[in-house]
XYZ file of C-alpha atoms in Angstrom:
714
model
C 59.233 -40.035 -54.410
C 57.545 -36.687 -53.900
C 57.652 -34.800 -50.593
C 55.233 -32.137 -49.306
C 56.810 -28.702 -48.897
C 58.189 -28.164 -45.382
C 58.891 -24.456 -45.529
C 56.259 -21.870 -44.502
C 55.844 -18.237 -45.453
C 55.872 -15.955 -42.407
C 54.410 -13.108 -44.432
C 51.666 -15.335 -45.738
C 50.694 -16.472 -42.242
C 50.552 -12.918 -40.982
C 48.404 -11.958 -43.927
C 46.028 -14.849 -43.256
C 45.735 -13.871 -39.596
C 45.075 -10.279 -40.598
C 42.395 -11.311 -43.056
C 40.710 -13.464 -40.413
C 40.737 -10.638 -37.882
C 39.403 -8.224 -40.480
C 36.636 -10.679 -41.365
C 35.716 -11.026 -37.675
C 35.563 -7.239 -37.263
C 33.510 -6.871 -40.431
C 31.083 -9.528 -39.267
C 30.696 -7.887 -35.868
C 30.132 -4.454 -37.409
C 27.617 -5.908 -39.848
C 25.751 -7.445 -36.935
C 25.787 -4.045 -35.165
C 24.947 -1.982 -38.263
C 21.887 -0.478 -36.554
C 24.097 0.809 -33.711
C 26.861 2.422 -35.754
C 25.018 5.742 -36.056
C 25.094 6.071 -32.258
C 28.861 6.677 -32.399
C 28.515 9.840 -34.497
C 28.212 12.178 -31.463
C 30.985 10.208 -29.729
C 33.360 10.897 -32.630
C 32.443 14.591 -32.679
C 32.862 14.722 -28.914
C 36.358 13.230 -29.087
C 37.439 16.117 -31.288
C 35.891 18.652 -28.917
C 37.517 17.065 -25.876
C 40.883 17.002 -27.664
C 40.692 20.767 -28.184
C 40.068 21.355 -24.484
C 42.759 18.927 -23.300
C 45.546 19.810 -25.714
C 47.186 23.107 -24.707
C 48.082 25.026 -27.868
C 47.471 25.585 -31.571
C 50.279 23.339 -32.723
C 48.773 20.358 -30.911
C 45.249 21.205 -32.087
C 46.513 21.192 -35.660
C 48.369 17.973 -34.929
C 45.168 16.307 -33.752
C 43.303 17.443 -36.858
C 46.085 16.120 -39.080
C 46.118 12.814 -37.207
C 42.328 12.476 -37.553
C 42.437 13.187 -41.274
C 45.375 10.807 -41.668
C 43.344 8.101 -39.953
C 40.459 8.792 -42.321
C 42.840 8.637 -45.274
C 44.302 5.366 -44.013
C 40.802 3.944 -43.760
C 40.433 4.472 -47.504
C 43.016 1.706 -48.027
C 40.626 -0.895 -46.613
C 38.391 -2.877 -49.000
C 35.610 -0.774 -50.457
C 32.093 -1.331 -49.185
C 33.144 -2.621 -45.762
C 31.747 -1.364 -42.472
C 35.222 -0.900 -40.980
C 36.242 1.391 -43.825
C 33.149 3.534 -43.407
C 33.547 3.707 -39.623
C 37.235 4.705 -39.714
C 36.840 7.272 -42.487
C 33.742 8.876 -41.002
C 35.145 8.725 -37.461
C 38.327 10.553 -38.442
C 36.433 13.241 -40.343
C 33.951 13.780 -37.500
C 36.710 13.985 -34.873
C 38.510 16.627 -36.919
C 35.198 18.460 -37.440
C 34.537 18.484 -33.691
C 37.934 20.025 -32.950
C 37.521 22.662 -35.677
C 33.944 23.373 -34.556
C 34.782 24.276 -30.960
C 37.988 26.043 -32.021
C 36.067 28.192 -34.478
C 33.357 29.053 -31.969
C 35.945 29.990 -29.356
C 37.643 32.381 -31.763
C 34.405 33.886 -33.105
C 32.141 34.152 -30.051
C 34.246 34.124 -26.897
C 35.175 37.180 -24.846
C 38.838 37.523 -23.758
C 39.262 38.084 -20.021
C 40.430 41.271 -18.375
C 44.256 41.211 -18.339
C 44.597 42.182 -14.677
C 42.560 43.366 -11.721
C 41.571 47.058 -11.813
C 39.708 49.402 -9.482
C 37.708 51.933 -11.425
C 34.405 53.685 -11.918
C 32.241 51.982 -14.518
C 29.402 53.410 -16.570
C 27.410 50.878 -18.506
C 24.120 49.596 -19.813
C 22.426 46.825 -17.835
C 21.721 43.774 -19.972
C 20.058 41.635 -17.305
C 19.431 41.522 -13.562
C 18.784 38.372 -11.539
C 18.014 38.243 -7.843
C 19.713 35.682 -5.585
C 17.700 35.849 -2.357
C 19.607 32.970 -0.721
C 22.781 35.109 -0.762
C 21.065 38.451 -0.174
C 22.307 39.967 -3.414
C 21.500 40.598 -7.062
C 23.668 39.878 -10.068
C 23.702 42.086 -13.150
C 25.367 41.858 -16.540
C 26.647 45.223 -17.753
C 27.908 46.415 -21.132
C 30.499 49.117 -20.371
C 30.158 52.464 -22.175
C 33.191 54.468 -23.311
C 35.603 51.995 -21.712
C 37.774 50.478 -24.452
C 40.010 48.739 -21.912
C 37.123 46.715 -20.460
C 35.553 43.575 -21.959
C 32.282 43.909 -23.802
C 30.350 42.428 -20.891
C 31.069 42.241 -17.157
C 29.214 40.550 -14.307
C 28.790 42.469 -11.066
C 27.215 41.492 -7.749
C 25.259 44.040 -5.713
C 24.209 43.633 -2.098
C 20.439 43.451 -1.847
C 20.247 46.513 0.382
C 22.251 48.548 -2.151
C 20.052 47.821 -5.193
C 18.708 51.205 -6.379
C 15.305 52.037 -7.795
C 14.971 51.801 -11.547
C 17.588 49.073 -11.951
C 16.626 46.747 -14.780
C 17.294 45.779 -18.354
C 18.239 48.816 -20.427
C 19.138 51.052 -17.478
C 22.348 53.130 -17.509
C 24.240 52.819 -14.216
C 27.455 54.126 -12.699
C 29.335 52.455 -9.863
C 32.790 51.816 -8.464
C 34.106 48.263 -8.412
C 37.256 46.194 -8.280
C 37.039 44.154 -11.457
C 38.981 40.934 -11.862
C 39.393 38.324 -14.597
C 36.970 35.392 -14.211
C 38.457 33.034 -11.669
C 40.363 29.969 -12.898
C 40.406 26.858 -10.691
C 42.155 27.541 -7.384
C 43.106 23.884 -6.902
C 43.760 20.991 -9.292
C 40.445 19.510 -10.390
C 38.492 22.571 -9.255
C 35.703 24.412 -11.035
C 36.960 26.461 -13.995
C 34.714 29.514 -14.054
C 37.083 31.320 -16.440
C 36.382 28.771 -19.178
C 32.632 28.981 -18.760
C 32.640 32.788 -18.562
C 34.622 33.007 -21.802
C 31.920 31.211 -23.766
C 29.185 33.168 -21.973
C 30.744 36.438 -23.115
C 31.763 37.557 -19.604
C 35.245 39.103 -19.455
C 35.373 40.404 -15.879
C 33.617 39.997 -12.549
C 33.430 42.108 -9.433
C 31.302 43.552 -6.666
C 29.744 46.991 -7.009
C 30.360 49.373 -4.135
C 27.636 51.705 -2.988
C 26.275 53.983 -4.099
C 25.097 52.506 -7.399
C 23.739 55.454 -9.368
C 21.029 54.992 -11.993
C 21.649 57.595 -14.710
C 18.771 56.364 -16.848
C 16.155 54.100 -15.271
C 14.881 51.022 -17.009
C 11.694 51.493 -18.992
C 11.079 47.868 -19.897
C 9.097 45.500 -17.739
C 10.995 42.691 -16.002
C 11.258 39.526 -18.118
C 8.550 36.915 -17.740
C 11.010 34.562 -16.076
C 11.897 37.152 -13.410
C 8.244 38.006 -12.780
C 7.306 34.348 -12.490
C 10.235 33.757 -10.119
C 9.190 36.636 -7.852
C 5.535 35.574 -7.947
C 6.263 31.987 -6.890
C 8.769 33.010 -4.213
C 6.118 35.310 -2.739
C 3.277 32.774 -2.845
C 5.042 29.730 -1.397
C 5.831 29.888 2.301
C 8.631 28.007 4.004
C 11.973 26.661 2.760
C 10.383 25.120 -0.332
C 9.842 28.499 -2.011
C 13.215 28.377 -3.737
C 12.600 24.847 -5.026
C 9.143 25.809 -6.322
C 10.663 28.739 -8.213
C 13.424 26.500 -9.604
C 10.925 23.920 -10.867
C 9.076 26.571 -12.875
C 11.906 28.855 -14.022
C 15.170 26.921 -13.598
C 16.566 29.708 -11.371
C 18.024 28.193 -8.178
C 19.017 31.503 -6.588
C 16.391 31.318 -3.808
C 17.335 27.845 -2.518
C 19.098 27.921 0.841
C 22.603 26.461 0.775
C 21.838 23.801 3.397
C 18.844 22.606 1.363
C 20.857 22.604 -1.880
C 23.616 20.596 -0.197
C 21.081 18.104 1.148
C 19.632 17.671 -2.342
C 23.131 17.068 -3.731
C 24.139 14.566 -1.067
C 20.890 12.632 -1.395
C 21.129 12.376 -5.187
C 18.116 14.635 -5.809
C 19.922 17.641 -7.260
C 18.731 16.709 -10.749
C 15.221 17.711 -9.673
C 16.399 21.328 -9.354
C 17.785 21.535 -12.887
C 15.164 21.744 -15.613
C 15.761 18.585 -17.646
C 13.946 15.580 -19.075
C 11.761 14.960 -16.030
C 10.276 18.453 -16.040
C 9.935 18.810 -19.818
C 8.356 15.363 -20.126
C 5.911 16.038 -17.303
C 4.834 19.344 -18.839
C 4.444 17.993 -22.374
C 2.630 14.907 -21.103
C 0.219 17.053 -19.111
C -0.480 19.314 -22.115
C -1.120 16.324 -24.391
C -3.384 14.724 -21.785
C -5.443 17.895 -21.371
C -5.721 18.538 -25.110
C -6.834 14.979 -25.799
C -9.491 15.176 -23.075
C -10.753 18.583 -24.190
C -10.987 17.576 -27.846
C -12.750 14.336 -26.884
C -15.629 16.416 -25.500
C -16.705 17.170 -29.076
C -18.007 14.183 -31.046
C -17.236 15.792 -34.404
C -13.683 16.682 -33.380
C -13.062 13.235 -31.903
C -14.208 11.473 -35.070
C -12.915 13.766 -37.822
C -9.791 15.513 -36.523
C -6.286 13.995 -36.130
C -6.267 14.170 -32.326
C -2.758 12.821 -31.758
C -1.235 15.164 -34.308
C -2.929 18.205 -32.758
C -2.035 17.138 -29.206
C 1.576 16.493 -30.231
C 1.775 19.946 -31.828
C 0.398 21.540 -28.655
C 2.861 19.598 -26.512
C 5.721 20.677 -28.800
C 4.762 24.353 -28.481
C 4.530 23.988 -24.692
C 7.946 22.307 -24.559
C 9.588 25.014 -26.688
C 8.019 27.783 -24.614
C 9.098 26.128 -21.356
C 12.650 25.768 -22.684
C 12.853 29.456 -23.600
C 11.263 30.505 -20.304
C 13.802 28.597 -18.205
C 16.840 30.055 -19.958
C 17.511 27.331 -22.565
C 20.167 25.540 -20.525
C 21.824 22.481 -22.059
C 19.735 19.807 -20.251
C 16.540 21.640 -21.163
C 17.541 22.027 -24.807
C 18.521 18.368 -24.987
C 15.236 17.331 -23.417
C 13.248 19.614 -25.700
C 14.953 18.298 -28.840
C 14.409 14.710 -27.717
C 10.785 15.433 -26.854
C 10.163 16.988 -30.264
C 11.566 13.888 -31.956
C 9.405 11.657 -29.762
C 6.326 13.712 -30.557
C 7.104 13.490 -34.256
C 7.373 9.718 -33.972
C 4.126 9.473 -32.032
C 2.336 11.676 -34.549
C 3.523 9.318 -37.290
C 2.537 6.258 -35.287
C 6.101 5.054 -34.660
C 8.119 4.172 -31.558
C 10.565 7.064 -31.256
C 12.102 6.452 -27.823
C 15.414 4.902 -28.894
C 19.122 5.519 -28.524
C 19.074 7.074 -31.995
C 16.830 9.761 -30.555
C 19.400 10.462 -27.840
C 22.204 10.550 -30.415
C 20.273 13.028 -32.561
C 19.757 15.311 -29.572
C 23.457 15.087 -28.698
C 24.498 16.040 -32.235
C 22.219 19.094 -32.181
C 23.625 20.279 -28.846
C 27.236 19.669 -29.890
C 26.803 21.635 -33.106
C 25.390 24.729 -31.408
C 27.014 24.447 -27.964
C 30.193 22.351 -28.337
C 31.665 23.837 -25.150
C 28.886 22.211 -23.131
C 30.474 18.786 -23.605
C 33.120 19.330 -20.919
C 30.596 20.529 -18.344
C 28.826 18.267 -15.837
C 25.360 19.302 -17.027
C 25.756 17.820 -20.529
C 27.592 14.728 -19.324
C 25.191 13.828 -16.530
C 22.099 14.586 -18.570
C 23.051 12.429 -21.547
C 24.598 9.681 -19.421
C 21.384 9.268 -17.443
C 19.215 9.185 -20.565
C 21.514 6.701 -22.336
C 21.399 4.412 -19.312
C 17.612 4.590 -19.081
C 17.002 3.956 -22.779
C 19.613 1.180 -23.000
C 18.079 -0.519 -19.971
C 14.565 -0.183 -21.374
C 15.714 -1.791 -24.651
C 17.252 -4.785 -22.891
C 15.043 -7.875 -23.440
C 15.377 -9.037 -19.836
C 14.261 -5.710 -18.407
C 11.410 -5.462 -20.910
C 10.186 -8.905 -19.920
C 10.347 -7.973 -16.236
C 8.659 -4.557 -16.552
C 6.016 -5.503 -19.136
C 2.393 -5.096 -18.045
C 0.543 -8.342 -17.337
C -2.629 -9.609 -15.745
C -1.687 -10.195 -12.107
C -2.710 -9.234 -8.584
C -2.398 -5.546 -7.792
C 0.191 -6.176 -5.088
C 2.488 -7.954 -7.543
C 1.907 -5.204 -10.097
C 2.915 -2.542 -7.575
C 5.952 -4.551 -6.510
C 7.002 -5.027 -10.119
C 6.704 -1.277 -10.769
C 8.744 -0.452 -7.677
C 11.376 -2.996 -8.676
C 11.624 -1.507 -12.167
C 11.989 1.989 -10.719
C 14.676 0.786 -8.324
C 16.610 -0.902 -11.152
C 16.486 2.241 -13.261
C 17.621 4.261 -10.255
C 20.608 1.971 -9.724
C 21.492 2.156 -13.420
C 21.429 5.946 -13.387
C 23.489 6.128 -10.187
C 26.135 3.810 -11.647
C 26.630 5.823 -14.825
C 26.545 9.180 -13.008
C 29.018 8.196 -10.280
C 32.258 8.672 -12.296
C 31.027 11.996 -13.705
C 30.138 13.265 -10.235
C 33.492 12.094 -8.868
C 35.382 13.941 -11.599
C 33.569 17.275 -11.301
C 32.446 17.342 -7.662
C 34.745 14.689 -6.112
C 31.740 13.026 -4.523
C 28.865 10.811 -5.639
C 25.572 9.878 -4.000
C 25.252 6.269 -2.890
C 21.604 6.274 -1.778
C 20.166 8.266 -4.656
C 18.272 5.286 -6.072
C 16.271 4.898 -2.857
C 15.710 8.639 -2.465
C 14.549 8.980 -6.076
C 12.143 6.107 -5.582
C 10.127 8.463 -3.373
C 11.149 11.874 -4.683
C 10.498 11.419 -8.422
C 6.840 10.317 -8.067
C 6.314 13.025 -5.450
C 7.729 15.702 -7.762
C 6.128 14.453 -10.987
C 2.632 13.573 -9.798
C 2.152 15.873 -6.788
C 4.419 18.937 -6.686
C 4.415 19.954 -10.342
C 0.650 19.425 -10.945
C -0.168 21.368 -7.763
C 2.140 24.210 -8.779
C 0.703 24.309 -12.301
C -2.850 24.375 -10.921
C -1.926 27.143 -8.483
C -0.453 29.266 -11.279
C -3.539 28.681 -13.422
C -5.961 29.580 -10.613
C -3.925 32.679 -9.729
C -5.403 34.271 -12.853
C -8.629 34.565 -10.881
C -6.935 34.964 -7.488
C -7.965 31.471 -6.319
C -4.594 29.733 -6.115
C -3.894 30.112 -2.370
C -5.058 26.588 -1.314
C -2.955 24.968 -4.013
C 0.088 27.060 -3.042
C -0.312 25.787 0.522
C -0.464 22.191 -0.727
C 2.578 22.836 -2.910
C 4.526 24.148 0.069
C 3.624 21.113 2.200
C 4.603 18.670 -0.547
C 7.934 20.475 -0.946
C 8.458 20.236 2.807
C 8.057 16.471 2.441
C 10.601 16.479 -0.398
C 13.091 18.317 1.827
C 12.455 15.849 4.649
C 13.442 13.034 2.274
C 16.533 14.929 1.115
C 17.766 15.813 4.604
C 16.953 12.350 5.951
C 19.026 10.618 3.276
C 21.862 13.169 3.297
C 22.716 12.653 6.980
C 23.377 8.963 6.458
C 27.093 8.062 6.646
C 26.584 6.016 3.467
C 24.988 8.873 1.539
C 28.128 10.123 -0.215
C 31.331 8.576 -1.514
C 34.220 11.037 -1.869
C 37.479 10.767 -3.769
C 40.358 13.185 -4.342
C 40.999 14.719 -7.747
C 41.129 11.963 -10.379
C 43.395 11.836 -13.438
C 41.511 12.645 -16.616
C 42.748 9.409 -18.198
C 40.959 7.322 -15.565
C 37.728 9.180 -16.191
C 38.087 8.785 -19.978
C 38.645 5.016 -19.627
C 35.523 4.593 -17.495
C 33.347 6.730 -19.794
C 34.498 5.014 -22.990
C 34.025 1.612 -21.353
C 30.520 2.597 -20.295
C 29.640 3.801 -23.792
C 31.014 0.553 -25.219
C 28.709 -1.441 -22.930
C 25.630 0.700 -23.524
C 25.791 1.411 -27.245
C 26.537 -2.077 -28.574
C 24.169 -5.052 -28.395
C 26.368 -8.067 -29.217
C 28.461 -10.134 -26.838
C 31.520 -7.927 -27.371
C 29.794 -5.100 -25.541
C 31.028 -6.643 -22.298
C 34.630 -5.913 -23.280
C 33.900 -2.404 -22.010
C 33.945 -3.788 -18.471
C 37.747 -4.088 -18.698
C 38.508 -0.320 -18.747
C 35.682 0.254 -16.284
C 37.178 -2.235 -13.825
C 40.638 -0.723 -14.300
C 39.301 2.774 -13.693
C 37.375 1.723 -10.579
C 40.512 0.028 -9.235
C 42.537 3.208 -9.720
C 39.787 5.263 -8.051
C 39.694 2.960 -5.032
C 43.472 3.115 -4.630
C 43.819 6.858 -5.272
C 45.766 8.511 -2.468
C 44.600 11.951 -1.352
C 47.110 14.812 -1.445
C 48.993 15.586 1.752
C 49.187 19.343 1.131
C 46.857 21.661 -0.805
C 47.823 25.232 -1.672
C 45.387 27.658 -3.294
C 46.530 29.699 -6.277
C 47.009 32.859 -4.194
C 49.045 31.021 -1.547
C 46.890 32.309 1.300
C 45.117 29.077 2.138
C 47.018 25.883 2.867
C 45.479 22.604 4.005
C 47.582 19.820 5.530
C 46.533 16.226 6.123
C 47.131 15.543 9.805
C 48.573 12.352 11.277
C 45.113 11.484 12.623
C 43.644 11.481 9.093
C 41.854 14.822 9.364
C 42.545 18.079 7.526
C 43.870 21.268 9.074
C 43.783 24.796 7.632
C 46.512 27.398 7.967
C 43.946 30.174 8.438
C 41.195 29.063 10.790
C 38.960 31.953 9.694
C 38.664 30.716 6.092
C 35.124 30.976 4.730
C 32.757 28.200 3.764
C 33.599 28.514 0.073
C 37.309 27.904 0.698
C 36.599 25.048 3.096
C 34.242 23.313 0.651
C 36.670 23.760 -2.234
C 39.563 22.247 -0.269
C 37.426 19.425 1.119
C 36.263 18.434 -2.365
C 39.759 18.458 -3.853
C 41.083 16.378 -0.956
C 38.156 13.952 -0.952
C 37.577 14.803 2.708
C 34.137 14.697 4.313
C 34.546 16.125 7.776
C 35.267 19.201 9.829
C 38.605 20.927 9.301
C 40.608 21.990 12.327
C 43.092 24.836 12.702
C 46.684 24.041 11.858
C 47.881 25.784 15.009
C 45.935 23.260 17.115
C 47.813 20.231 15.777
C 50.400 18.700 18.116
C 52.847 18.384 15.195
C 52.683 22.146 14.445
C 54.356 25.176 16.047
C 52.790 28.471 15.032
C 53.444 32.125 15.766
C 51.659 35.154 14.411
C 53.907 35.137 11.338
C 54.983 31.534 10.689
C 53.861 27.936 11.114
C 56.303 25.014 11.203
C 54.797 21.561 10.739
C 56.370 18.103 10.886
C 54.711 15.369 8.802
C 55.680 11.686 8.809
C 54.966 9.954 5.480
C 56.237 6.418 4.809
C 58.858 6.672 7.511
C 60.221 10.018 6.316
C 59.828 13.240 8.279
C 58.863 16.285 6.224
C 59.288 19.809 7.568
C 56.882 22.478 6.316
C 57.254 26.220 6.782
C 54.187 28.400 6.090
C 53.842 32.202 6.289
C 50.604 33.545 7.747
C 50.984 37.336 7.966
C 52.228 40.355 5.991
C 54.641 41.516 8.684
C 58.367 41.867 8.090
C 60.277 38.844 9.409
C 63.844 38.912 10.705
C 66.180 37.768 7.916
C 68.471 35.662 10.044
C 65.623 33.716 11.660
C 63.786 33.197 8.374
C 66.958 32.124 6.565
C 67.637 29.436 9.163
C 64.014 28.239 9.071
C 64.065 28.047 5.267
C 67.278 26.060 5.260
C 65.903 23.497 7.708
C 62.544 23.128 5.891
C 61.739 20.753 3.051
C 58.807 22.823 1.759
C 58.101 26.540 2.148
C 54.717 27.996 1.154
C 53.976 31.707 1.137
C 51.509 34.136 -0.407
C 54.424 36.578 -0.720
C 57.447 36.726 -3.001
C 60.246 35.111 -1.054
C 63.821 36.383 -1.447
C 66.494 34.264 -3.182
C 68.264 33.453 0.080
C 65.223 31.475 1.307
C 66.247 28.040 0.025
C 64.301 25.016 1.286
C 65.535 21.524 0.503
C 62.708 20.473 -1.857
C 60.109 23.110 -2.829
C 59.639 26.876 -2.497
C 56.007 27.687 -3.389
C 55.885 31.467 -3.166
C 54.011 34.040 -5.232
C 56.493 33.763 -8.106
C 56.016 29.998 -8.475
C 52.256 30.002 -7.858
C 51.814 32.604 -10.591
C 53.199 30.048 -13.050
C 51.677 26.865 -11.605
C 48.402 27.982 -10.025
C 47.089 26.019 -7.054
C 49.096 22.978 -5.976
C 48.270 19.479 -4.763
C 51.322 17.801 -3.212
C 51.486 14.050 -2.680
C 54.431 13.369 -0.382
C 53.960 9.615 -0.637
C 54.817 9.602 -4.347
C 56.735 12.876 -4.450
C 54.287 14.288 -7.020
C 53.208 17.902 -7.461
C 50.134 18.828 -9.541
C 49.253 22.362 -10.596
C 46.260 24.013 -12.222
C 48.231 25.723 -15.004
C 50.211 24.435 -17.973
C 53.118 26.550 -19.170
C 52.197 26.276 -22.866
C 48.421 26.637 -22.407
C 47.122 28.921 -25.168
C 43.373 28.602 -24.617
C 41.796 32.033 -25.040
C 40.411 32.254 -21.496
C 43.865 31.956 -19.931
C 45.198 35.286 -18.612
C 48.779 35.745 -19.891
C 51.399 35.384 -17.166
C 52.491 39.028 -17.258
C 52.989 40.828 -13.984
C 52.950 44.544 -13.561
C 55.641 46.404 -11.668
C 53.605 46.602 -8.487
C 53.104 42.846 -8.434
C 56.853 42.308 -8.932
C 57.978 44.666 -6.228
C 55.241 44.517 -3.638
C 55.058 42.431 -0.481
C 58.681 41.319 -0.461
C 60.190 39.863 2.677
């Protein structure tokens, strides 16, 4: 009698399971073969992001080795498979992205000034830009005969102190206190030092009068500056700054209250030259060229009208990009528009996600540092959402033109615009929360009115006014432009005052943001059913965002400004006279949208001219805070007793060793190493802006001079 074998091979079963899983993955990738190219910029971007997140050279090399090892491991998979190609190419591209931004940082960046200095500077002016909203001008200067200074510094000059003859090419002499570009003062804050490094700016300061012009400028102001001044002079009312920004990209003339209203209402993208503006200009040029050429029968019948119009639109788009300063959103929009025009000239549909991916690759190759900035992220996220939505069969069926009553046609168009607005708001929300700690909630409704107003009313009126100004006949159109901009500001201010206009969160962990972004890309770039697996990290990230607890104490990097979350839920500042910049910075980091009171006015605080003692109750535990608020000498015996009874001591001075609080002493010595602090008493967690091993080239080495070590001791 024969029996069937009863034993099983564990290794054989595992191998069979692995082969089945590999076959499933191969089948899915084969089904998505048209979408695989869209992940090329994502792979490059992962390498760029790794260079910014990892602190030093050893870890950068480690990432490159890991990426190449992954590519090498992919070679072990069966030849000819999609998975093998994706893993090998993904590893190589990730390594290339890290090396690309690393190489550019070493070759093109400008190291910051080691420490603050007060000196007289003689230099050549490279550019001057007026900022009427702040009553000042900003100039870039190349120092002459100053080997200790960076190759380029940025200096602000009060408008009343700007001398005659100041312009590009002028030689000037002035006194100024120059400082390294400012790093973030609080965790999650804006890192100007990183941006200045890639812009070639090594120091910043404010010029003191008098500013002497040793050799006046002989060159005429740039076209952008002349156009800015011309528009600001012609348009009356608060819309002058917006009109100038729409034409030149320079937002220096927009009042702060109007800029804040545009941000809170979700209309700030209208102020940055991007796809909307470039598309409107190119579309208008193509429309005019087609109509002009159609006036001639011979031209209309014998010439390639679309090719000529596309070439004219391309030239207009390139010129507009150069005129407005070639910022990242404008470059991306121009590249995408050129690809679209090429497709139209060839008679093909070019508005696809591949177009967006091609534009992203071009930007990442030439400006890899732009990836970590909000401009690149918000620009590409919005375009990806719009194109992915337009490619969805359900949306296409809903928005397709059909023979129906005009009222239904208008309703269908409004519904399509509202859906696209919601899609854009959803994908932009996590990016806005990471960089600005707030996101607009009513932007879809505001854009429903503002985008048509800007595209079909404001910009055509402004273009017509500029054209008629050649003959001095543009005044009526400037008046109409000003009134239409007044209407745009009415929409912005009306939406911004709503309590539902803005959602605010405290500083978010970078891992949460990465999970949400990768989940969103997974949903938008794939087409098969497995695209919805991206909702899992998105849901997890949203859950963490909703449960994120704001910090109880915020300390700026210089130790002068301290914000404490009061028992009533509000925020209180140690120094009630802090300026708007400090208040906005602290409010954003804390996710607080309200007025900040003075710490001395809280019932749980006792303040003198020199010290503030605060009692905070968190989860049933009483915390005692001791904060210094003056530069006066304090009695040793009294201060020693106060330090011993306090849990946390914060000071902008260097505290002596005998000041020993029970939990944390955040004085000048500690803040020099950690930067600004965010303290969560609920979880006992302290976050700083600096990493001890950070070797990025824009980081000022933690070396203190003798004066800093010995000065201001208690």
